[in-house]
Amino acid sequence: MNTRVSAAATLHADQLTLQAGSRTLLDDFTHTFYPGELWCIAGPNGAGKTTLISTLAGLLRPAKGHIELDGRRVSEWPLARLAQRRALMPQASHDAFSASVLDVVLLNRFPHLNGWGWERDEDRTAAHAALDTLGLADFAARDVLSLSGGERQRVALAAALCQDAPLLLLDEPLAHLDLHHQIDCLEALSAWTRGAGRTVMFSCHDLNLARRFATHALLLEGNGVAHAGRARDVLTPELASRAFGYPLVLIRDGDDEALMPALRPLLRPYARNEPA
């Protein structure tokens, strides 16, 4: 995308604790996420991936601790300015009325508009560039209500890119996509991160795609424990088996690697929520 490059953003979680009812999802977590890093947030269902992304975006208050963006607490940012610094793609998009794909993507340019809020040429250029990045250039005039689930998901990702924020928080951006488009989207995010020193964090259930494309991973166990670091140091058979409650093994074929379920899990030492 040949759009204006925003200054890099640094995100910091300070002693963050997240809860769901009486459950502690994340306990006293401190970490800094730097520009140029592509983070995968992984973990079993209910581990707190969506809760964490919403908290990082400033939409939810943590039970303890706080989030800082560029050294300032997210809760203290003016909303319009915050929207220029971080973009959020929620897990699901709901289209209440008919609109062109281009107009839907243009909605994410709102934080950059001035005066009466009319789109400028640069806003339309940014929208077209985002669509082109995800192979959606021919979709600009399509009615969003005519799209399949996978096509709508790619449009939502294009809208987030169009917002041109240096921090991108994506909740299940690969949902509803076939393998070909999953890889296309991850390649686009990888290039988008490297090319401008931006930070991307996305939740994902495919550990092998995460190991291939993400530079870093945050693995949530859902019991307060989290593991953060380089993707291949975190998404290991040992840590993933414990988090998902099922034994995994690492299969190698030359330079290629893949995490696979163990073929004969006669013993399940990693089973979650089971007595020792």
XYZ file of C-alpha atoms in Angstrom:
276
model
C 0.000 0.000 0.000
C 1.426 3.374 -0.983
C -0.333 5.361 1.716
C 1.074 7.797 4.230
C 3.183 5.992 6.830
C 2.291 6.740 10.438
C 4.971 6.932 13.098
C 5.622 3.572 14.759
C 3.719 2.724 17.926
C 4.833 0.783 20.991
C 2.279 -1.123 23.076
C 2.942 -2.064 26.699
C 0.938 -4.265 29.079
C 1.763 -3.549 32.722
C 0.836 -6.160 35.356
C -2.265 -7.020 33.362
C -4.865 -9.298 34.943
C -7.976 -10.383 33.025
C -10.944 -12.213 34.484
C -14.153 -13.803 33.226
C -16.476 -14.153 36.189
C -14.536 -16.037 38.840
C -11.950 -17.308 36.313
C -8.579 -15.657 35.931
C -7.648 -15.686 32.248
C -4.381 -13.782 32.513
C -2.517 -13.034 35.708
C -0.034 -10.201 36.323
C 1.216 -10.134 32.726
C 3.815 -7.547 31.734
C 5.230 -7.257 28.226
C 6.158 -4.685 25.574
C 5.204 -5.161 21.921
C 7.504 -3.314 19.543
C 7.208 -1.975 15.977
C 8.104 -4.480 13.291
C 6.686 -7.447 15.240
C 3.901 -9.707 13.969
C 2.272 -11.394 16.983
C -0.044 -14.392 17.015
C -2.290 -14.747 20.065
C -3.079 -18.439 20.475
C -4.856 -20.600 23.003
C -7.868 -22.870 23.474
C -11.462 -21.686 23.268
C -12.290 -19.531 26.259
C -8.655 -18.795 27.087
C -9.204 -15.044 26.732
C -7.960 -14.157 23.243
C -10.883 -11.847 22.400
C -10.882 -10.396 25.910
C -7.183 -9.604 25.620
C -7.513 -7.972 22.192
C -10.451 -5.855 23.393
C -8.453 -4.822 26.457
C -5.384 -3.932 24.395
C -7.641 -1.815 22.176
C -8.977 0.056 25.193
C -12.530 -1.273 24.936
C -12.453 -3.317 28.142
C -11.042 -2.477 31.549
C -8.704 -5.076 33.033
C -9.263 -6.456 36.519
C -5.791 -5.174 37.352
C -2.968 -3.346 35.582
C -3.142 -1.126 32.537
C -2.252 -0.762 28.861
C 0.048 1.937 27.507
C 0.359 3.105 23.916
C 3.392 5.273 23.172
C 3.985 5.644 26.922
C 0.466 6.926 27.636
C -2.330 4.904 29.180
C -4.874 3.878 26.571
C -7.686 5.037 28.871
C -6.264 8.591 28.723
C -6.135 8.896 24.935
C -8.783 11.071 23.202
C -10.870 8.612 21.199
C -10.289 10.258 17.822
C -6.536 10.329 18.338
C -6.538 6.740 19.628
C -8.287 5.636 16.429
C -5.406 7.141 14.456
C -2.889 5.111 16.460
C -4.576 1.704 16.627
C -7.048 -0.117 14.415
C -9.258 -2.975 15.595
C -10.824 -5.702 13.491
C -13.493 -7.469 15.585
C -14.256 -11.162 15.274
C -17.481 -10.573 13.334
C -18.836 -7.793 11.123
C -22.554 -7.124 10.855
C -23.817 -5.216 7.815
C -27.101 -3.556 8.659
C -27.716 -2.071 5.211
C -26.631 -2.205 1.609
C -23.401 -0.393 0.701
C -20.566 -0.759 -1.765
C -17.408 -2.497 -0.655
C -15.466 0.710 -1.276
C -17.772 2.708 0.995
C -17.481 0.086 3.740
C -13.694 0.282 3.618
C -13.813 4.083 3.533
C -15.605 4.095 6.892
C -12.278 3.308 8.526
C -10.829 6.573 7.212
C -13.123 8.526 9.567
C -10.374 9.186 12.182
C -8.375 11.052 9.522
C -11.185 13.239 8.155
C -11.437 16.969 8.847
C -14.114 19.624 8.597
C -17.387 18.240 7.326
C -16.001 14.732 7.146
C -16.041 14.379 3.369
C -13.588 11.854 1.945
C -10.595 13.301 0.132
C -8.739 11.887 -2.825
C -6.080 10.494 -0.485
C -8.756 8.625 1.479
C -10.104 6.984 -1.661
C -6.562 6.167 -2.732
C -5.941 4.505 0.634
C -9.152 2.483 0.329
C -8.350 1.276 -3.181
C -4.798 0.417 -2.099
C -6.099 -1.656 0.821
C -8.483 -3.556 -1.433
C -5.713 -4.165 -3.938
C -3.414 -5.463 -1.200
C -5.899 -8.234 -0.435
C -6.806 -9.001 -4.031
C -10.161 -7.234 -3.801
C -9.698 -4.493 -6.400
C -12.556 -5.883 -8.518
C -14.887 -5.883 -5.495
C -14.994 -2.100 -4.988
C -18.426 -1.625 -6.574
C -19.932 -4.856 -5.192
C -22.734 -4.685 -2.628
C -21.334 -5.858 0.691
C -24.537 -7.817 1.309
C -23.793 -9.962 -1.751
C -20.457 -11.229 -0.398
C -19.692 -14.632 1.054
C -18.432 -14.933 4.603
C -14.835 -15.269 3.456
C -15.088 -12.308 1.095
C -16.630 -10.177 3.833
C -13.788 -11.166 6.158
C -11.190 -9.955 3.657
C -13.098 -6.686 3.240
C -13.008 -6.214 7.019
C -9.255 -6.718 7.004
C -8.883 -4.257 4.126
C -10.842 -1.708 6.160
C -8.488 -2.159 9.100
C -5.457 -1.663 6.840
C -7.085 1.393 5.303
C -7.233 3.024 8.743
C -3.435 3.400 8.448
C -2.793 3.001 12.174
C 0.662 1.798 13.289
C -0.900 -0.734 15.684
C -3.272 -3.321 14.233
C -5.336 -5.617 16.498
C -7.121 -8.412 14.646
C -9.543 -10.883 16.215
C -9.649 -14.098 14.151
C -8.853 -12.429 10.790
C -8.461 -15.831 9.097
C -11.935 -17.094 10.040
C -14.062 -18.244 7.062
C -11.053 -18.123 4.705
C -9.765 -21.046 2.689
C -6.075 -21.923 2.944
C -5.120 -19.944 -0.154
C -6.624 -16.720 1.171
C -5.316 -17.349 4.688
C -1.787 -17.441 3.304
C -2.415 -14.389 1.100
C -3.652 -12.407 4.111
C -0.731 -13.443 6.300
C 1.758 -12.584 3.570
C 0.119 -9.166 3.233
C 0.242 -8.590 6.992
C 3.867 -9.697 7.146
C 4.872 -7.273 4.399
C 2.712 -4.509 5.887
C 4.457 -4.944 9.256
C 8.017 -5.083 7.946
C 7.663 -2.320 5.420
C 6.677 0.452 7.811
C 7.727 -0.730 11.246
C 4.165 -1.350 12.346
C 2.931 -3.765 15.016
C 0.302 -6.407 14.248
C -1.375 -8.711 16.763
C -3.856 -11.329 15.553
C -5.614 -14.260 17.190
C -5.423 -17.542 15.335
C -6.197 -21.245 15.863
C -3.785 -22.591 13.248
C -0.493 -23.040 15.089
C 1.394 -24.040 11.959
C 0.427 -20.904 10.048
C 1.398 -18.913 13.122
C 4.791 -20.630 13.293
C 5.352 -19.897 9.611
C 4.350 -16.228 9.466
C 4.366 -14.698 12.959
C 7.589 -13.334 14.368
C 6.280 -13.689 17.930
C 3.549 -15.578 19.757
C 1.536 -15.111 22.929
C 0.149 -18.453 24.089
C -2.679 -18.278 26.633
C -3.456 -21.304 28.770
C -6.713 -19.803 30.080
C -5.756 -20.297 33.727
C -3.751 -17.108 34.213
C -0.576 -18.435 32.602
C 0.784 -16.942 29.374
C 3.944 -17.552 27.368
C 5.380 -14.753 25.204
C 8.396 -14.722 22.899
C 9.624 -15.701 19.464
C 6.977 -17.767 17.698
C 8.989 -20.968 17.388
C 10.176 -20.698 20.993
C 6.599 -20.426 22.285
C 4.594 -22.616 19.900
C 6.446 -25.788 20.864
C 4.985 -29.276 21.353
C 5.489 -29.029 25.098
C 3.848 -25.642 25.663
C 1.088 -26.159 23.078
C 0.240 -29.587 24.477
C -0.186 -28.113 27.929
C -2.278 -25.177 26.706
C -4.617 -27.219 24.494
C -4.848 -30.276 26.723
C -3.828 -32.729 24.041
C -0.373 -34.122 23.215
C 1.211 -32.641 20.096
C 4.374 -33.643 18.293
C 6.622 -31.754 15.882
C 7.017 -33.392 12.465
C 9.994 -32.384 10.300
C 10.499 -32.818 6.551
C 13.752 -31.131 5.619
C 13.377 -27.457 6.537
C 9.605 -27.778 6.959
C 8.013 -28.357 10.362
C 4.454 -28.974 11.517
C 2.761 -29.485 14.862
C 0.503 -32.537 14.728
C -1.708 -34.372 17.238
C 0.032 -37.438 18.630
C -1.242 -40.558 16.848
C -1.449 -42.704 19.980
C -2.258 -40.498 22.960
C -2.635 -43.424 25.364
C -1.613 -41.158 28.208
C -2.761 -37.569 28.332
C -0.518 -35.806 30.837
C -1.475 -32.413 29.446
C -5.249 -32.795 29.691
C -6.813 -29.604 31.017
C -9.358 -29.539 33.814
C -8.727 -33.143 34.732
C -7.446 -34.400 38.088
C -3.764 -35.256 38.212
